[in-house]
Amino acid sequence: MLDAAPIRSDWTREEAEEIYNQPFMDLLFQAQSVHRQHYDPNQVQKSKLLSIKTGGCAEDCAYCSQSARNGAKLSASKLIEVERVIAEARKAKEGGATRYCMGAAWRSPKERDMPALEAMVEGVKALGMETCMTLGMLEEDQVFRLRDAGLDYYNHNIDTSERYYKEIITTRTFADRIDTLNKVREAGIKVCSGGIVGMGEQQLDRIDMMLALATLDVHPDSVPVNMLIPIADTPLADVAKLDPIEFVRTVALARILMPKSHVRLSAGRTDMSDELQAMCFFAGANSIFVGDTLLTADNPEEDKDQVLFDKLGITAMAVGCDGSHG
Ligand code: SF4
């Protein structure tokens, strides 16, 4: 095996631009080479995502059907029962998922919800699965309570570059996001943070988004890369479609800048051909969400994913295995 690429947090904008803009074949080759130094290239992690509280969110994320401020017609639900979450997690485990992600459409959790959230983490953890939550911004005591309940990962996406952020969300700042990420990391919970491309941003925004993650003191353990699914009645409903090659370049940049992170193909896979997904795996993506809904957006059915895995000779990472070399 080649010497492993060093893990760096001092990447510069110039380096990141140079990587992103190099000839596509060179970019893919570099990304795959880095990938092989740290991971078995034929293993992909499967995570399952459940919406535990849908719609009626106070934030104004321009891409999201769950914002109460957007015109999308998604009815708001209450936090679902703990028993139902655990039953769904059990089913996901039987389907091969190793990590269970629970997402709530909130600006931040309220005190009254904390006992149920802690019980969900404890219950899913007791099944032998890794636990992940995405609940919005957290106070320090909430971080500690979730950690003590057994939370392994916290998802908190930076969404886009700092420059483009205010075009997408006005109810919180980029700095708020980084603040929650730091609190979570300092408490010893692993961080899952990525963003969305195809929101009308410039190429430099895609580069700067990855650079912001890759220059954190510790890289996120997981980096979800989403392709926008335009949703009717949201401000981004009619945004121009991003060239898929730009999407692959973004995945490859994430892999090269953050060699040990799981780079996750997230929303947008329903619109991707098998060939495009295969190219993303070659560019270093090694994690997917499975199941046919992704919070509120469509996701490929699990048997379709299995057919693709079989065609590509990919196997799912086992529970407790992060697919990395040593
Ligand atoms: S992305 Fe999350 S925080 Fe933003 S509106 Fe949707 S549910 Fe709320």
PDB file of C-alpha atoms in Angstrom, residues 134-266:
ATOM      1  CA  THR A 134     -29.884  16.095  13.590  1.00  0.00           C
ATOM      2  CA  LEU A 135     -31.912  18.502  15.714  1.00  0.00           C
ATOM      3  CA  GLY A 136     -30.634  21.971  14.843  1.00  0.00           C
ATOM      4  CA  MET A 137     -28.564  24.170  17.128  1.00  0.00           C
ATOM      5  CA  LEU A 138     -27.736  22.778  20.584  1.00  0.00           C
ATOM      6  CA  GLU A 139     -26.967  24.318  23.955  1.00  0.00           C
ATOM      7  CA  GLU A 140     -24.001  22.918  25.797  1.00  0.00           C
ATOM      8  CA  ASP A 141     -26.089  21.031  28.387  1.00  0.00           C
ATOM      9  CA  GLN A 142     -28.144  19.431  25.591  1.00  0.00           C
ATOM     10  CA  VAL A 143     -24.930  18.241  23.947  1.00  0.00           C
ATOM     11  CA  PHE A 144     -23.816  16.610  27.208  1.00  0.00           C
ATOM     12  CA  ARG A 145     -27.191  14.979  27.828  1.00  0.00           C
ATOM     13  CA  LEU A 146     -27.304  13.455  24.354  1.00  0.00           C
ATOM     14  CA  ARG A 147     -23.715  12.284  24.652  1.00  0.00           C
ATOM     15  CA  ASP A 148     -24.424  10.672  28.007  1.00  0.00           C
ATOM     16  CA  ALA A 149     -27.428   8.873  26.490  1.00  0.00           C
ATOM     17  CA  GLY A 150     -25.018   7.315  23.954  1.00  0.00           C
ATOM     18  CA  LEU A 151     -25.186   9.593  20.920  1.00  0.00           C
ATOM     19  CA  ASP A 152     -22.336   8.709  18.561  1.00  0.00           C
ATOM     20  CA  TYR A 153     -22.813  11.299  15.798  1.00  0.00           C
ATOM     21  CA  TYR A 154     -24.419  14.675  15.412  1.00  0.00           C
ATOM     22  CA  ASN A 155     -25.340  15.919  11.950  1.00  0.00           C
ATOM     23  CA  HIS A 156     -25.206  19.642  11.414  1.00  0.00           C
ATOM     24  CA  ASN A 157     -24.584  20.668   7.829  1.00  0.00           C
ATOM     25  CA  ILE A 158     -22.886  23.921   6.915  1.00  0.00           C
ATOM     26  CA  ASP A 159     -25.006  23.755   3.740  1.00  0.00           C
ATOM     27  CA  THR A 160     -22.854  25.977   1.501  1.00  0.00           C
ATOM     28  CA  SER A 161     -19.988  28.469   1.591  1.00  0.00           C
ATOM     29  CA  GLU A 162     -19.929  31.274   4.138  1.00  0.00           C
ATOM     30  CA  ARG A 163     -20.256  33.776   1.267  1.00  0.00           C
ATOM     31  CA  TYR A 164     -23.398  32.178  -0.201  1.00  0.00           C
ATOM     32  CA  TYR A 165     -24.959  31.262   3.147  1.00  0.00           C
ATOM     33  CA  LYS A 166     -27.114  34.382   3.517  1.00  0.00           C
ATOM     34  CA  GLU A 167     -28.655  33.725   0.089  1.00  0.00           C
ATOM     35  CA  ILE A 168     -29.923  30.383   1.397  1.00  0.00           C
ATOM     36  CA  ILE A 169     -30.719  30.991   5.086  1.00  0.00           C
ATOM     37  CA  THR A 170     -31.349  34.254   6.927  1.00  0.00           C
ATOM     38  CA  THR A 171     -32.577  32.961  10.299  1.00  0.00           C
ATOM     39  CA  ARG A 172     -29.116  31.873  11.487  1.00  0.00           C
ATOM     40  CA  THR A 173     -25.522  32.486  10.470  1.00  0.00           C
ATOM     41  CA  PHE A 174     -22.682  30.371   9.181  1.00  0.00           C
ATOM     42  CA  ALA A 175     -20.876  31.160  12.463  1.00  0.00           C
ATOM     43  CA  ASP A 176     -23.849  29.674  14.428  1.00  0.00           C
ATOM     44  CA  ARG A 177     -23.336  26.408  12.537  1.00  0.00           C
ATOM     45  CA  ILE A 178     -19.632  26.280  13.255  1.00  0.00           C
ATOM     46  CA  ASP A 179     -20.326  27.067  16.919  1.00  0.00           C
ATOM     47  CA  THR A 180     -22.648  24.043  17.322  1.00  0.00           C
ATOM     48  CA  LEU A 181     -20.171  21.837  15.440  1.00  0.00           C
ATOM     49  CA  ASN A 182     -17.413  22.862  17.851  1.00  0.00           C
ATOM     50  CA  LYS A 183     -19.587  22.232  20.937  1.00  0.00           C
ATOM     51  CA  VAL A 184     -20.460  18.763  19.676  1.00  0.00           C
ATOM     52  CA  ARG A 185     -16.870  17.893  18.816  1.00  0.00           C
ATOM     53  CA  GLU A 186     -15.540  19.166  22.144  1.00  0.00           C
ATOM     54  CA  ALA A 187     -18.032  16.962  24.001  1.00  0.00           C
ATOM     55  CA  GLY A 188     -16.624  13.916  22.213  1.00  0.00           C
ATOM     56  CA  ILE A 189     -19.549  13.290  19.842  1.00  0.00           C
ATOM     57  CA  LYS A 190     -18.473  12.614  16.280  1.00  0.00           C
ATOM     58  CA  VAL A 191     -19.434  15.259  13.766  1.00  0.00           C
ATOM     59  CA  CYS A 192     -21.311  14.687  10.538  1.00  0.00           C
ATOM     60  CA  SER A 193     -21.322  17.832   8.428  1.00  0.00           C
ATOM     61  CA  GLY A 194     -21.572  18.558   4.745  1.00  0.00           C
ATOM     62  CA  GLY A 195     -23.797  20.509   2.449  1.00  0.00           C
ATOM     63  CA  ILE A 196     -25.864  20.801  -0.661  1.00  0.00           C
ATOM     64  CA  VAL A 197     -24.711  21.600  -4.168  1.00  0.00           C
ATOM     65  CA  GLY A 198     -26.815  22.724  -7.087  1.00  0.00           C
ATOM     66  CA  MET A 199     -28.439  25.596  -5.173  1.00  0.00           C
ATOM     67  CA  GLY A 200     -27.359  28.202  -7.717  1.00  0.00           C
ATOM     68  CA  GLU A 201     -23.989  28.672  -6.044  1.00  0.00           C
ATOM     69  CA  GLN A 202     -20.745  29.382  -7.907  1.00  0.00           C
ATOM     70  CA  GLN A 203     -18.017  26.809  -8.315  1.00  0.00           C
ATOM     71  CA  LEU A 204     -15.969  28.719  -5.728  1.00  0.00           C
ATOM     72  CA  ASP A 205     -18.758  28.254  -3.186  1.00  0.00           C
ATOM     73  CA  ARG A 206     -18.536  24.487  -3.600  1.00  0.00           C
ATOM     74  CA  ILE A 207     -14.780  24.676  -3.121  1.00  0.00           C
ATOM     75  CA  ASP A 208     -15.065  26.996  -0.107  1.00  0.00           C
ATOM     76  CA  MET A 209     -17.716  24.803   1.523  1.00  0.00           C
ATOM     77  CA  MET A 210     -15.368  21.800   1.446  1.00  0.00           C
ATOM     78  CA  LEU A 211     -12.465  23.990   2.495  1.00  0.00           C
ATOM     79  CA  ALA A 212     -14.419  25.213   5.549  1.00  0.00           C
ATOM     80  CA  LEU A 213     -14.896  21.595   6.663  1.00  0.00           C
ATOM     81  CA  ALA A 214     -11.351  20.534   5.790  1.00  0.00           C
ATOM     82  CA  THR A 215      -9.812  23.380   7.802  1.00  0.00           C
ATOM     83  CA  LEU A 216     -11.695  22.563  11.019  1.00  0.00           C
ATOM     84  CA  ASP A 217      -9.196  21.429  13.689  1.00  0.00           C
ATOM     85  CA  VAL A 218     -10.645  17.933  13.342  1.00  0.00           C
ATOM     86  CA  HIS A 219     -12.352  16.906  10.115  1.00  0.00           C
ATOM     87  CA  PRO A 220     -15.960  15.748  10.330  1.00  0.00           C
ATOM     88  CA  ASP A 221     -16.175  11.963  10.584  1.00  0.00           C
ATOM     89  CA  SER A 222     -18.863  12.015   7.906  1.00  0.00           C
ATOM     90  CA  VAL A 223     -19.314  14.514   5.102  1.00  0.00           C
ATOM     91  CA  PRO A 224     -22.709  14.271   3.384  1.00  0.00           C
ATOM     92  CA  VAL A 225     -22.733  15.706  -0.122  1.00  0.00           C
ATOM     93  CA  ASN A 226     -26.275  16.369  -1.282  1.00  0.00           C
ATOM     94  CA  MET A 227     -27.471  17.275  -4.755  1.00  0.00           C
ATOM     95  CA  LEU A 228     -30.368  19.691  -4.476  1.00  0.00           C
ATOM     96  CA  ILE A 229     -33.772  18.144  -5.062  1.00  0.00           C
ATOM     97  CA  PRO A 230     -35.771  21.215  -6.120  1.00  0.00           C
ATOM     98  CA  ILE A 231     -39.106  21.222  -4.308  1.00  0.00           C
ATOM     99  CA  ALA A 232     -42.155  23.027  -5.660  1.00  0.00           C
ATOM    100  CA  ASP A 233     -43.094  26.241  -3.835  1.00  0.00           C
ATOM    101  CA  THR A 234     -39.681  26.662  -2.186  1.00  0.00           C
ATOM    102  CA  PRO A 235     -37.434  29.568  -3.260  1.00  0.00           C
ATOM    103  CA  LEU A 236     -35.126  27.131  -5.075  1.00  0.00           C
ATOM    104  CA  ALA A 237     -37.906  25.346  -6.984  1.00  0.00           C
ATOM    105  CA  ASP A 238     -36.691  26.581 -10.374  1.00  0.00           C
ATOM    106  CA  VAL A 239     -32.958  26.740  -9.861  1.00  0.00           C
ATOM    107  CA  ALA A 240     -30.890  25.573 -12.865  1.00  0.00           C
ATOM    108  CA  LYS A 241     -29.727  21.958 -12.645  1.00  0.00           C
ATOM    109  CA  LEU A 242     -26.057  21.494 -11.783  1.00  0.00           C
ATOM    110  CA  ASP A 243     -23.834  19.643 -14.254  1.00  0.00           C
ATOM    111  CA  PRO A 244     -23.299  16.186 -12.683  1.00  0.00           C
ATOM    112  CA  ILE A 245     -19.563  16.415 -13.433  1.00  0.00           C
ATOM    113  CA  GLU A 246     -19.426  19.351 -11.004  1.00  0.00           C
ATOM    114  CA  PHE A 247     -21.097  17.135  -8.414  1.00  0.00           C
ATOM    115  CA  VAL A 248     -18.456  14.426  -8.919  1.00  0.00           C
ATOM    116  CA  ARG A 249     -15.696  17.042  -8.676  1.00  0.00           C
ATOM    117  CA  THR A 250     -17.166  18.152  -5.322  1.00  0.00           C
ATOM    118  CA  VAL A 251     -17.198  14.554  -4.031  1.00  0.00           C
ATOM    119  CA  ALA A 252     -13.593  14.061  -5.182  1.00  0.00           C
ATOM    120  CA  LEU A 253     -12.501  17.293  -3.499  1.00  0.00           C
ATOM    121  CA  ALA A 254     -14.098  16.150  -0.225  1.00  0.00           C
ATOM    122  CA  ARG A 255     -12.245  12.830  -0.452  1.00  0.00           C
ATOM    123  CA  ILE A 256      -8.867  14.429  -1.171  1.00  0.00           C
ATOM    124  CA  LEU A 257      -9.111  17.190   1.457  1.00  0.00           C
ATOM    125  CA  MET A 258     -10.544  14.862   4.140  1.00  0.00           C
ATOM    126  CA  PRO A 259      -8.973  11.461   3.461  1.00  0.00           C
ATOM    127  CA  LYS A 260     -10.324   9.651   6.532  1.00  0.00           C
ATOM    128  CA  SER A 261     -13.880  11.019   6.530  1.00  0.00           C
ATOM    129  CA  HIS A 262     -16.831   9.016   5.271  1.00  0.00           C
ATOM    130  CA  VAL A 263     -18.024  10.938   2.234  1.00  0.00           C
ATOM    131  CA  ARG A 264     -21.733  10.294   1.990  1.00  0.00           C
ATOM    132  CA  LEU A 265     -23.940  10.416  -1.074  1.00  0.00           C
ATOM    133  CA  SER A 266     -27.117  11.756   0.403  1.00  0.00           C
TER     134      SER A 266
END
